[in-house]
Each structure stands twice: as structure tokens, then as C-alpha cells.
């Protein structure tokens, strides 16, 4: 018999961010998003930068976390996320994320021949996903300021 819910645990090096029973999870895989429902086949996957979305068993609303790289283990009855960084939408300082985005954009357009493009691109990605998650939480359309 297949399970009807999944135990979702999200852990960072600093803390356990989440341990909740959910009915579905969407993860930002390194090569695209991965949807997980109860009874999913076992797998281990690398995570990229993006939104982790889940629907708690006692809610019809989805909840969003900002995830910055890591790994996930998916089993039929549980999903364990080991993230480099993860934040709840309510914890994100939108003004700070917007300043980080501006700095990343300025760095990338500076023409500096010594610029580490990989680090700059990651900083840009992180700022963008944090802004996207925070704006969804605050009900601000993503295309607006």
C-alpha cells in the first residue's frame, strides 16, 4: 500500500529548518524541478538554486523556501533535504536581497578582467531567488518592485 503523505525534513549546516508532514514537494534540482508525491521511487539528487515548494497536509496553500544548493534523498514516505542554505520566505530581508542583486549586477557589468564569473553568477542567482520567494510571500507580483 502506498503512503498518502511524506515527511519533509530540510536541514542546513546551521539548523533543522523544517520537519513537517506534507502531501507534495517540488524541489529545485540541478537540472530542473522535481515533483515528489507520496510513494515516489527512491532517489538521491543534487539541488540547485531555486524554490522548494511544499503543501502541508493540513493546508490547501503551498509554502515556499529559498534553497541554495545541496542534496535531497527521496524515499516513498519521506524527503530529506541537505541544503547549503535554506530560508523561509518570512526570514528574507527583501531590501537586503535587492541590494545584493544590485551589487551582483554592477560587478558583472564592471568589465573587470579579474572578475570570477562563476562566483558572480551564483551571487546573482541567489539574490534573484531570494527576491522571488520574498515577493511571493508578501504578495508582491514578481515582475514589480
mmCIF file of C-alpha atoms in Angstrom:
data_model
loop_
_atom_site.group_PDB
_atom_site.id
_atom_site.type_symbol
_atom_site.label_atom_id
_atom_site.label_comp_id
_atom_site.label_asym_id
_atom_site.label_seq_id
_atom_site.Cartn_x
_atom_site.Cartn_y
_atom_site.Cartn_z
ATOM 1 C CA UNK A 1 0.000 0.000 0.000
ATOM 2 C CA UNK A 2 1.374 3.423 -0.962
ATOM 3 C CA UNK A 3 1.738 6.150 1.665
ATOM 4 C CA UNK A 4 -0.637 9.136 1.479
ATOM 5 C CA UNK A 5 1.814 11.669 2.914
ATOM 6 C CA UNK A 6 5.523 12.406 3.049
ATOM 7 C CA UNK A 7 7.724 13.507 5.941
ATOM 8 C CA UNK A 8 9.730 16.526 4.675
ATOM 9 C CA UNK A 9 12.893 17.480 6.537
ATOM 10 C CA UNK A 10 15.090 20.403 5.487
ATOM 11 C CA UNK A 11 18.472 20.738 7.170
ATOM 12 C CA UNK A 12 21.297 23.255 6.715
ATOM 13 C CA UNK A 13 24.730 23.194 8.378
ATOM 14 C CA UNK A 14 23.373 25.632 10.982
ATOM 15 C CA UNK A 15 19.959 24.166 11.815
ATOM 16 C CA UNK A 16 16.997 21.975 11.054
ATOM 17 C CA UNK A 17 14.758 24.419 9.229
ATOM 18 C CA UNK A 18 11.737 22.210 8.697
ATOM 19 C CA UNK A 19 10.286 18.878 9.737
ATOM 20 C CA UNK A 20 6.714 18.573 8.567
ATOM 21 C CA UNK A 21 4.239 16.118 7.074
ATOM 22 C CA UNK A 22 3.255 17.133 3.563
ATOM 23 C CA UNK A 23 1.275 15.819 0.601
ATOM 24 C CA UNK A 24 3.614 17.077 -2.120
ATOM 25 C CA UNK A 25 7.058 18.620 -2.602
ATOM 26 C CA UNK A 26 8.669 20.390 -5.542
ATOM 27 C CA UNK A 27 12.475 20.597 -5.429
ATOM 28 C CA UNK A 28 14.904 22.731 -7.449
ATOM 29 C CA UNK A 29 17.092 20.013 -8.941
ATOM 30 C CA UNK A 30 20.431 20.863 -10.527
ATOM 31 C CA UNK A 31 18.898 20.184 -13.968
ATOM 32 C CA UNK A 32 15.326 21.362 -13.357
ATOM 33 C CA UNK A 33 12.490 20.991 -10.905
ATOM 34 C CA UNK A 34 11.439 17.635 -9.478
ATOM 35 C CA UNK A 35 7.949 16.898 -8.189
ATOM 36 C CA UNK A 36 7.552 14.384 -5.369
ATOM 37 C CA UNK A 37 4.316 12.753 -4.261
ATOM 38 C CA UNK A 38 3.822 10.024 -1.648
ATOM 39 C CA UNK A 39 5.083 6.682 -2.949
ATOM 40 C CA UNK A 40 7.782 8.243 -5.172
ATOM 41 C CA UNK A 41 10.575 5.922 -6.273
ATOM 42 C CA UNK A 42 13.747 6.210 -4.171
ATOM 43 C CA UNK A 43 16.456 8.544 -5.483
ATOM 44 C CA UNK A 44 19.215 10.914 -4.482
ATOM 45 C CA UNK A 45 19.565 14.152 -6.413
ATOM 46 C CA UNK A 46 21.707 17.255 -6.446
ATOM 47 C CA UNK A 47 19.872 20.506 -5.770
ATOM 48 C CA UNK A 48 20.407 23.822 -7.493
ATOM 49 C CA UNK A 49 19.355 27.327 -6.528
ATOM 50 C CA UNK A 50 15.595 27.769 -6.513
ATOM 51 C CA UNK A 51 12.302 27.456 -4.698
ATOM 52 C CA UNK A 52 11.367 24.423 -2.663
ATOM 53 C CA UNK A 53 7.568 24.340 -2.593
ATOM 54 C CA UNK A 54 5.510 22.029 -0.401
ATOM 55 C CA UNK A 55 1.900 21.581 0.612
ATOM 56 C CA UNK A 56 1.345 20.719 4.276
ATOM 57 C CA UNK A 57 -1.253 18.037 4.995
ATOM 58 C CA UNK A 58 -3.443 20.494 6.928
ATOM 59 C CA UNK A 59 -3.461 23.223 4.277
ATOM 60 C CA UNK A 60 -4.569 23.855 0.724
ATOM 61 C CA UNK A 61 -1.901 26.576 0.366
ATOM 62 C CA UNK A 62 1.650 25.803 -0.720
ATOM 63 C CA UNK A 63 4.602 27.064 1.293
ATOM 64 C CA UNK A 64 7.880 28.210 -0.269
ATOM 65 C CA UNK A 65 11.511 28.105 0.872
ATOM 66 C CA UNK A 66 14.545 29.551 -0.898
ATOM 67 C CA UNK A 67 17.126 26.775 -1.396
ATOM 68 C CA UNK A 68 20.755 27.321 -2.338
ATOM 69 C CA UNK A 69 22.355 24.076 -3.486
ATOM 70 C CA UNK A 70 22.657 20.774 -1.682
ATOM 71 C CA UNK A 71 21.276 17.264 -1.996
ATOM 72 C CA UNK A 72 17.950 15.527 -1.471
ATOM 73 C CA UNK A 73 17.121 11.939 -0.643
ATOM 74 C CA UNK A 74 13.662 10.890 -1.791
ATOM 75 C CA UNK A 75 12.014 7.754 -0.390
ATOM 76 C CA UNK A 76 8.373 6.658 -0.770
ATOM 77 C CA UNK A 77 7.418 8.123 2.635
ATOM 78 C CA UNK A 78 9.996 10.889 3.214
ATOM 79 C CA UNK A 79 12.139 13.566 1.613
ATOM 80 C CA UNK A 80 15.315 14.736 3.324
ATOM 81 C CA UNK A 81 16.937 17.906 2.025
ATOM 82 C CA UNK A 82 20.514 18.752 2.975
ATOM 83 C CA UNK A 83 20.866 22.344 1.786
ATOM 84 C CA UNK A 84 23.889 24.622 1.771
ATOM 85 C CA UNK A 85 21.476 27.444 2.628
ATOM 86 C CA UNK A 86 17.703 27.468 3.052
ATOM 87 C CA UNK A 87 15.406 30.260 4.179
ATOM 88 C CA UNK A 88 11.727 30.618 4.881
ATOM 89 C CA UNK A 89 10.134 33.424 2.899
ATOM 90 C CA UNK A 90 9.316 35.299 6.123
ATOM 91 C CA UNK A 91 13.012 35.308 7.098
ATOM 92 C CA UNK A 92 14.197 37.004 3.903
ATOM 93 C CA UNK A 93 15.023 40.699 4.132
ATOM 94 C CA UNK A 94 13.733 41.894 0.751
ATOM 95 C CA UNK A 95 15.631 45.207 0.819
ATOM 96 C CA UNK A 96 18.892 43.407 1.594
ATOM 97 C CA UNK A 97 18.289 40.898 -1.219
ATOM 98 C CA UNK A 98 17.608 43.758 -3.649
ATOM 99 C CA UNK A 99 20.881 45.450 -2.608
ATOM 100 C CA UNK A 100 22.719 42.148 -3.162
ATOM 101 C CA UNK A 101 21.148 41.889 -6.626
ATOM 102 C CA UNK A 102 22.269 45.422 -7.482
ATOM 103 C CA UNK A 103 25.837 44.680 -6.301
ATOM 104 C CA UNK A 104 25.953 41.466 -8.344
ATOM 105 C CA UNK A 105 24.674 43.238 -11.454
ATOM 106 C CA UNK A 106 27.202 46.051 -11.027
ATOM 107 C CA UNK A 107 30.027 43.568 -10.538
ATOM 108 C CA UNK A 108 29.075 41.648 -13.680
ATOM 109 C CA UNK A 109 28.808 44.783 -15.803
ATOM 110 C CA UNK A 110 32.017 46.368 -14.468
ATOM 111 C CA UNK A 111 34.274 44.966 -17.176
ATOM 112 C CA UNK A 112 36.765 43.821 -14.526
ATOM 113 C CA UNK A 113 39.080 41.307 -16.249
ATOM 114 C CA UNK A 114 39.767 39.629 -12.874
ATOM 115 C CA UNK A 115 36.101 39.002 -12.127
ATOM 116 C CA UNK A 116 35.316 35.457 -11.020
ATOM 117 C CA UNK A 117 32.300 34.885 -13.275
ATOM 118 C CA UNK A 118 31.198 31.710 -11.506
ATOM 119 C CA UNK A 119 31.007 33.446 -8.119
ATOM 120 C CA UNK A 120 29.306 36.486 -9.629
ATOM 121 C CA UNK A 121 26.692 34.343 -11.386
ATOM 122 C CA UNK A 122 25.963 32.411 -8.183
ATOM 123 C CA UNK A 123 25.577 35.669 -6.221
ATOM 124 C CA UNK A 124 23.171 36.940 -8.876
ATOM 125 C CA UNK A 125 21.155 33.685 -8.815
ATOM 126 C CA UNK A 126 20.925 33.681 -5.022
ATOM 127 C CA UNK A 127 19.748 37.285 -4.890
ATOM 128 C CA UNK A 128 17.138 36.672 -7.588
ATOM 129 C CA UNK A 129 15.651 33.583 -5.921
ATOM 130 C CA UNK A 130 15.551 35.288 -2.518
ATOM 131 C CA UNK A 131 13.707 38.253 -4.063
ATOM 132 C CA UNK A 132 11.297 35.946 -5.889
ATOM 133 C CA UNK A 133 10.457 33.949 -2.743
ATOM 134 C CA UNK A 134 10.110 37.046 -0.538
ATOM 135 C CA UNK A 135 7.849 38.809 -3.036
ATOM 136 C CA UNK A 136 5.577 35.772 -3.313
ATOM 137 C CA UNK A 137 5.330 35.680 0.474
ATOM 138 C CA UNK A 138 4.473 39.377 0.698
ATOM 139 C CA UNK A 139 2.004 39.161 -2.187
ATOM 140 C CA UNK A 140 4.044 41.406 -4.492
ATOM 141 C CA UNK A 141 3.904 40.318 -8.135
ATOM 142 C CA UNK A 142 7.366 39.113 -9.119
ATOM 143 C CA UNK A 143 7.667 41.498 -12.084
ATOM 144 C CA UNK A 144 7.027 44.571 -9.892
ATOM 145 C CA UNK A 145 9.084 46.389 -7.266
#
